[in-house]
Short mmCIF file of C-alpha atoms in Angstrom, two decimals:
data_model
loop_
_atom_site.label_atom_id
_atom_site.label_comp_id
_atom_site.label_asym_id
_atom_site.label_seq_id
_atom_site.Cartn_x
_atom_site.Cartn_y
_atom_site.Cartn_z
CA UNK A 1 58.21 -39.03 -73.92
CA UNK A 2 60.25 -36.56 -71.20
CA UNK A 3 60.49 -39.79 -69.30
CA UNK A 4 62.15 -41.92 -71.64
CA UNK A 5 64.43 -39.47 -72.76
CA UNK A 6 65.73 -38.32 -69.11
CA UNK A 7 66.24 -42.32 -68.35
CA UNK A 8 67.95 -42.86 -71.75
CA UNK A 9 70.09 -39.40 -70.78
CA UNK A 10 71.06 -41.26 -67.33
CA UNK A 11 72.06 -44.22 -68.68
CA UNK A 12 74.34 -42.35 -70.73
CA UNK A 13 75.92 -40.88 -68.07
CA UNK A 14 75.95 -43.75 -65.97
CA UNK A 15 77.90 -45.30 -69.03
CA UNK A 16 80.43 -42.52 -68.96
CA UNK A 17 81.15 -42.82 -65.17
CA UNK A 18 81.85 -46.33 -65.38
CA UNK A 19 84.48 -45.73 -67.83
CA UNK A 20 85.89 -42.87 -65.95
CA UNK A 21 85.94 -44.71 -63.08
CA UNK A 22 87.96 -47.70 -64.85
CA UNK A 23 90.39 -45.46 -65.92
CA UNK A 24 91.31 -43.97 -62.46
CA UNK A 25 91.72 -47.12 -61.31
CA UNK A 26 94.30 -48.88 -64.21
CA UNK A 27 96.27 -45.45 -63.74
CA UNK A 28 99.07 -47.75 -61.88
CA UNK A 29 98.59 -50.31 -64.42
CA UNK A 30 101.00 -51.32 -67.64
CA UNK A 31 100.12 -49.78 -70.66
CA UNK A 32 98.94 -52.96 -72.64
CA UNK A 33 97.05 -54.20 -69.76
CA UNK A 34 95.22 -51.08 -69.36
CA UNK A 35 94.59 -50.36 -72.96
CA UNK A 36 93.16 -54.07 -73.47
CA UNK A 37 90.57 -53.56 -70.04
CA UNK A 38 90.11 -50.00 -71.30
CA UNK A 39 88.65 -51.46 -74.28
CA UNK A 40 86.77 -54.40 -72.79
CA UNK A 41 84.94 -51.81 -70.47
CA UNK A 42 84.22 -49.42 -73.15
CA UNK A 43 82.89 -52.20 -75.57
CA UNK A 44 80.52 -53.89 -72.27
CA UNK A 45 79.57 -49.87 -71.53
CA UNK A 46 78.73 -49.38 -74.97
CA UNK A 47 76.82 -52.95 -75.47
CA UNK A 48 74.63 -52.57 -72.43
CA UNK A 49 73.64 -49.39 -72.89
CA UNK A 50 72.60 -50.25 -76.42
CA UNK A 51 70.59 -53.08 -74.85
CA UNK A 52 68.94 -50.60 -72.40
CA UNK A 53 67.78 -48.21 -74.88
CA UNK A 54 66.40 -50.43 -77.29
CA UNK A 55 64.25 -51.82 -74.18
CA UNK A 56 63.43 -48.38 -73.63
CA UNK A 57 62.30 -47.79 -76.75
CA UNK A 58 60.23 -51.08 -77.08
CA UNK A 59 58.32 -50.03 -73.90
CA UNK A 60 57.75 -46.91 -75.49
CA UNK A 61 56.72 -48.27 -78.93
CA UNK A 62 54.61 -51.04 -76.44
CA UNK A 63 52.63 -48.09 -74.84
CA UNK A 64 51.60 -46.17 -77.58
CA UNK A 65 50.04 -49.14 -79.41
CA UNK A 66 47.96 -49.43 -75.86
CA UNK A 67 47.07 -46.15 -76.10
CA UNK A 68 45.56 -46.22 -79.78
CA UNK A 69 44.08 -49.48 -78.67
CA UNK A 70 42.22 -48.03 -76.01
CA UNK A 71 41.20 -44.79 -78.14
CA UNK A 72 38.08 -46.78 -79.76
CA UNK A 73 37.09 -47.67 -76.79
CA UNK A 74 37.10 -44.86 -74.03
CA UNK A 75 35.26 -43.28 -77.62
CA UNK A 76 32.70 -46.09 -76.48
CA UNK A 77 32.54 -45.68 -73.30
CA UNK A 78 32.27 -41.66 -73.56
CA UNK A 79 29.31 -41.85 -75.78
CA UNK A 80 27.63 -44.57 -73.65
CA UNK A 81 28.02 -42.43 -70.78
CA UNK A 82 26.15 -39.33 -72.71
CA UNK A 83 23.25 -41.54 -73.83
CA UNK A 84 22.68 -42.35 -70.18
CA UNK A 85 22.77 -38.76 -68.95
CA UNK A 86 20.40 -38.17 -71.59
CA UNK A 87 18.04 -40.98 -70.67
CA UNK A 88 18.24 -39.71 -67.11
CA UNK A 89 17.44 -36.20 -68.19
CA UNK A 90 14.25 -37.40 -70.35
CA UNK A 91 13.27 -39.67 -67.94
CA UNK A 92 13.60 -37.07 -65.04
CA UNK A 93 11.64 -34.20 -66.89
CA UNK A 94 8.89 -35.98 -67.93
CA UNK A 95 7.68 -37.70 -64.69
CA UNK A 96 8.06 -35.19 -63.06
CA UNK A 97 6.41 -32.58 -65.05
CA UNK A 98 3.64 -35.29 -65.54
CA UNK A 99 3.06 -36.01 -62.25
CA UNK A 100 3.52 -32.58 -60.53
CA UNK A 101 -0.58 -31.40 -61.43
CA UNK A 102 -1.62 -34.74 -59.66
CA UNK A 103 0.68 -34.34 -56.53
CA UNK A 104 -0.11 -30.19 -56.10
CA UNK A 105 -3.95 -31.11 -56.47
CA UNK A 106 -3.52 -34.22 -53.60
CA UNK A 107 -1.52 -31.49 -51.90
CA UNK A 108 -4.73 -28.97 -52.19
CA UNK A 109 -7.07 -32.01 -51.22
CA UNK A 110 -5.20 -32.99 -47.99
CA UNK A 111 -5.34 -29.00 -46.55
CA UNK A 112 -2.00 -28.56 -46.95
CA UNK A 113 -1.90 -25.61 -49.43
CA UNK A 114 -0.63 -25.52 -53.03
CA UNK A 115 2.81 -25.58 -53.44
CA UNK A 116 4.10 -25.94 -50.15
CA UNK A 117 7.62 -26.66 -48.76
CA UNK A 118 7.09 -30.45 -48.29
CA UNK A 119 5.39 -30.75 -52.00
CA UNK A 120 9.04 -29.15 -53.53
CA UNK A 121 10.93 -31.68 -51.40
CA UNK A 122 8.69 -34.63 -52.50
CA UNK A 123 8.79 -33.83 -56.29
CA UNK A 124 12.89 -33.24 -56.39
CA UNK A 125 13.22 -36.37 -54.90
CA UNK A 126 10.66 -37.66 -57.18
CA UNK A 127 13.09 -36.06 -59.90
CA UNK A 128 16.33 -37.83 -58.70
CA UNK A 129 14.23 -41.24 -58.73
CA UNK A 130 13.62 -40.57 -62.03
CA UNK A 131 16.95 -39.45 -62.98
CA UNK A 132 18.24 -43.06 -61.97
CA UNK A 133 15.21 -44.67 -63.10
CA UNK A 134 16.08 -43.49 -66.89
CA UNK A 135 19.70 -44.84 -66.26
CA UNK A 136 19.15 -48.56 -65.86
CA UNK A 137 15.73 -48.35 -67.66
CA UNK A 138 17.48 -47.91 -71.43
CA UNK A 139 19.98 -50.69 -69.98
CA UNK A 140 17.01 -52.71 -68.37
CA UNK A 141 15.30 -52.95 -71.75
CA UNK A 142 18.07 -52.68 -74.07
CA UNK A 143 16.70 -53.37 -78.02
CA UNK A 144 14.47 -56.12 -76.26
CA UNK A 145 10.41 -55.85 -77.41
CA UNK A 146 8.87 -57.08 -74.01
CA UNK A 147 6.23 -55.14 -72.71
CA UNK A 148 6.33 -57.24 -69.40
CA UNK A 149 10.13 -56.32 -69.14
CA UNK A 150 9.10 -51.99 -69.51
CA UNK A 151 5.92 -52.43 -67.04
CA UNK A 152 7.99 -54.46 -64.63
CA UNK A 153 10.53 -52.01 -64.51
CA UNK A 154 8.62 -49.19 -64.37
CA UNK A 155 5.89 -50.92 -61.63
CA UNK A 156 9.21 -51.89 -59.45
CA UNK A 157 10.49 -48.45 -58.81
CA UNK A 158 6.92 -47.44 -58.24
CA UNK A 159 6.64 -49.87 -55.51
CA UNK A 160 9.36 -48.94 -53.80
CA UNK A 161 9.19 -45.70 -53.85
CA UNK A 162 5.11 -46.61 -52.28
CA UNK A 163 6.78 -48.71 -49.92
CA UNK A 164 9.83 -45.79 -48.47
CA UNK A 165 7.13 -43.51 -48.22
CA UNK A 166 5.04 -44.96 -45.30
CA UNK A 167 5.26 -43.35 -42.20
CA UNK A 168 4.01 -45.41 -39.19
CA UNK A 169 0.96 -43.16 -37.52
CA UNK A 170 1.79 -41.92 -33.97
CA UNK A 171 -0.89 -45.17 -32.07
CA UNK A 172 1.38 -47.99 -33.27
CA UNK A 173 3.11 -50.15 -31.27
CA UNK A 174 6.43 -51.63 -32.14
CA UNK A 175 7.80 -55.50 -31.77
CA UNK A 176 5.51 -56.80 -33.44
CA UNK A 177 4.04 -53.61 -35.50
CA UNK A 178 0.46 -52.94 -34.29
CA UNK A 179 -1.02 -50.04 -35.99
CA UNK A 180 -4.82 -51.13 -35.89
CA UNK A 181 -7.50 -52.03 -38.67
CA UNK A 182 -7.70 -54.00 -41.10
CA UNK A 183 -4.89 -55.80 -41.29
CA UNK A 184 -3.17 -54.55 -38.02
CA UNK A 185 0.68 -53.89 -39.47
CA UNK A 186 -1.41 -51.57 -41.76
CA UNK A 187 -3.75 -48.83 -40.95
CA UNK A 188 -6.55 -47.85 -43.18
CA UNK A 189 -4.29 -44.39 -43.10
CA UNK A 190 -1.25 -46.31 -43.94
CA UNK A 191 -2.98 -48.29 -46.82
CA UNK A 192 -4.62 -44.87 -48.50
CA UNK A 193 -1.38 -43.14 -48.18
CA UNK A 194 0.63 -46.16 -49.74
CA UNK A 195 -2.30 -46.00 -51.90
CA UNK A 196 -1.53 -42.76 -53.04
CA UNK A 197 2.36 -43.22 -53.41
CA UNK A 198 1.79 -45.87 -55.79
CA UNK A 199 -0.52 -43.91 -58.05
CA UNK A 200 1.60 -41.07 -58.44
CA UNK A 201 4.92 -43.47 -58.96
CA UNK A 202 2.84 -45.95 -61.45
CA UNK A 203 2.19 -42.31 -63.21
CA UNK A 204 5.40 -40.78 -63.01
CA UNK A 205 7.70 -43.77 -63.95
CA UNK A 206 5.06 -44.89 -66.69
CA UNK A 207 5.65 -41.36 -68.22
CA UNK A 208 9.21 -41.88 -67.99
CA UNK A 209 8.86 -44.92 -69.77
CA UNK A 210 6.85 -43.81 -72.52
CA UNK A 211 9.26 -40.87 -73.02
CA UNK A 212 12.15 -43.11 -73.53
CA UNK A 213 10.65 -45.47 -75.70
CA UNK A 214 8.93 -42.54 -77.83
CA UNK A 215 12.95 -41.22 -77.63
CA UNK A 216 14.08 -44.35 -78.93
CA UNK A 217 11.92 -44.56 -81.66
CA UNK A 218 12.71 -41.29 -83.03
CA UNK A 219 16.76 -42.04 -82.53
CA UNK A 220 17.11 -39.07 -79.74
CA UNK A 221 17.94 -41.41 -77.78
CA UNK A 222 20.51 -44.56 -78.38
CA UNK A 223 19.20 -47.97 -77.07
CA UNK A 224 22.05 -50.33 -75.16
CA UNK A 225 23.33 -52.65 -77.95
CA UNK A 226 21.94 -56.56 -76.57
CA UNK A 227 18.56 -58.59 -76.51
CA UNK A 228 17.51 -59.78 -73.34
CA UNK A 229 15.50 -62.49 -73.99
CA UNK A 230 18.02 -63.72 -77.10
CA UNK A 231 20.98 -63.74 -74.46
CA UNK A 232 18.73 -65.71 -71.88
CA UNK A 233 17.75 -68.48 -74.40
CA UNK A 234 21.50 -68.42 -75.84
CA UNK A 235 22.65 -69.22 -72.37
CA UNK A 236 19.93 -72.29 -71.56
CA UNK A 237 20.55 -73.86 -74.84
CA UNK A 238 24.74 -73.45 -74.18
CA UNK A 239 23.90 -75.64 -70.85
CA UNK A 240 21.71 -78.11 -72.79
#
């Protein structure tokens, strides 16, 4: 609004020194003459600057309709954006509180202690993964029924969580990866701890999954609006 008005208020003056600066210069003219082009400037002054604020004012007009167009939908967008910080939060709090009796007693198990240093890191980073995990879970499975769809999404974070957890033991030999028995690239150390990994991440990100869904039952939590597998066959029978 302070926009539109300064421009409109320098067009106005802009008007007014183009008159004033016709009239310094027909000083030296006759009277008719310079009465006539007097007029004739005042009248094209006047005209465009008419023209120029009723632009003005349709630009104006033009962007507040935008703006209470896009009111619904940064509503939308606002309250999409809470239900996924929400699914994050349920997802996060859950696997990890499910999972963190099973980790401290593999902790115990391995000598290591109970709640050590390296068991804090490993479940806060277990907590982020979940965090994310809850994100594109609710928009994974949208209002869709599968159970293949929920176990596959769940098992695939599980995985590679298993997988970025290896650590290669100290007698393997790079280019091509020789670590020893059974299967050479893996160690039988390697194999129990991916072994391990993928336990605990089946168990976490299952709980996570049964936390949502139990959420979205209950309406605490808002699925994302769409069927997967109605959108899939919509699309194969619009190419038939």
């Amino acid at each position: 609004m302070a926009f539109f008005s300064a421009v409109d208020g320098r067009l106005a003056a802009s008007s007014r020194a183009g008159v004033e600066l016709f009239e310094h210069n027909l000083l030296d003219a006759s009277p008719s003459t310079s009465a006539a082009i007097r007029h004739l400037a005042f009248v094209a002054s006047s005209v465009c600057s008419d023209r120029l604020r009723s632009s003005m004012r349709s630009s104006q007009k033009a962007c507040r309709r935008h703006a209470l167009q896009r009111r619904p939908q940064l509503a939308i967008m606002s309250a999409d954006r809470l239900e996924s910080v929400k699914a994050g939060v349920i997802a996060s709090l859950s696997g990890a509180f499910g999972v963190a009796p099973l980790s401290v007693g593999l902790e115990f198990l391995a000598g290591e202690g109970l709640l050590s240093a390296q068991w804090e890191l490993s479940i806060d980073m277990l907590a982020l993964s979940l965090f994310f995990f809850g994100i594109i879970y609710r928009y994974a499975v949208r209002q869709d029924e599968s159970a293949m769809l929920r176990q596959g999404a769940a098992g695939a974070f599980a995985v590679v969580r298993a997988a970025s957890a290896l650590n290669a033991p100290e007698n393997c030999s790079p280019i091509p990866l020789q670590c020893g028995p059974p299967l050479g690239y893996f160690s039988w150390a390697m194999l129990a701890q991916g072994s391990l990994m993928l336990a605990e991440g089946l168990i976490a990100f299952g709980l996570a999954a049964l936390a949502m869904d139990y959420a979205f039952q209950k309406k605490w939590l808002k699925q994302a609006p769409g069927h997967i597998s109605a959108t899939a066959g919509n699309d194969k029978t619009g190419s038939a």
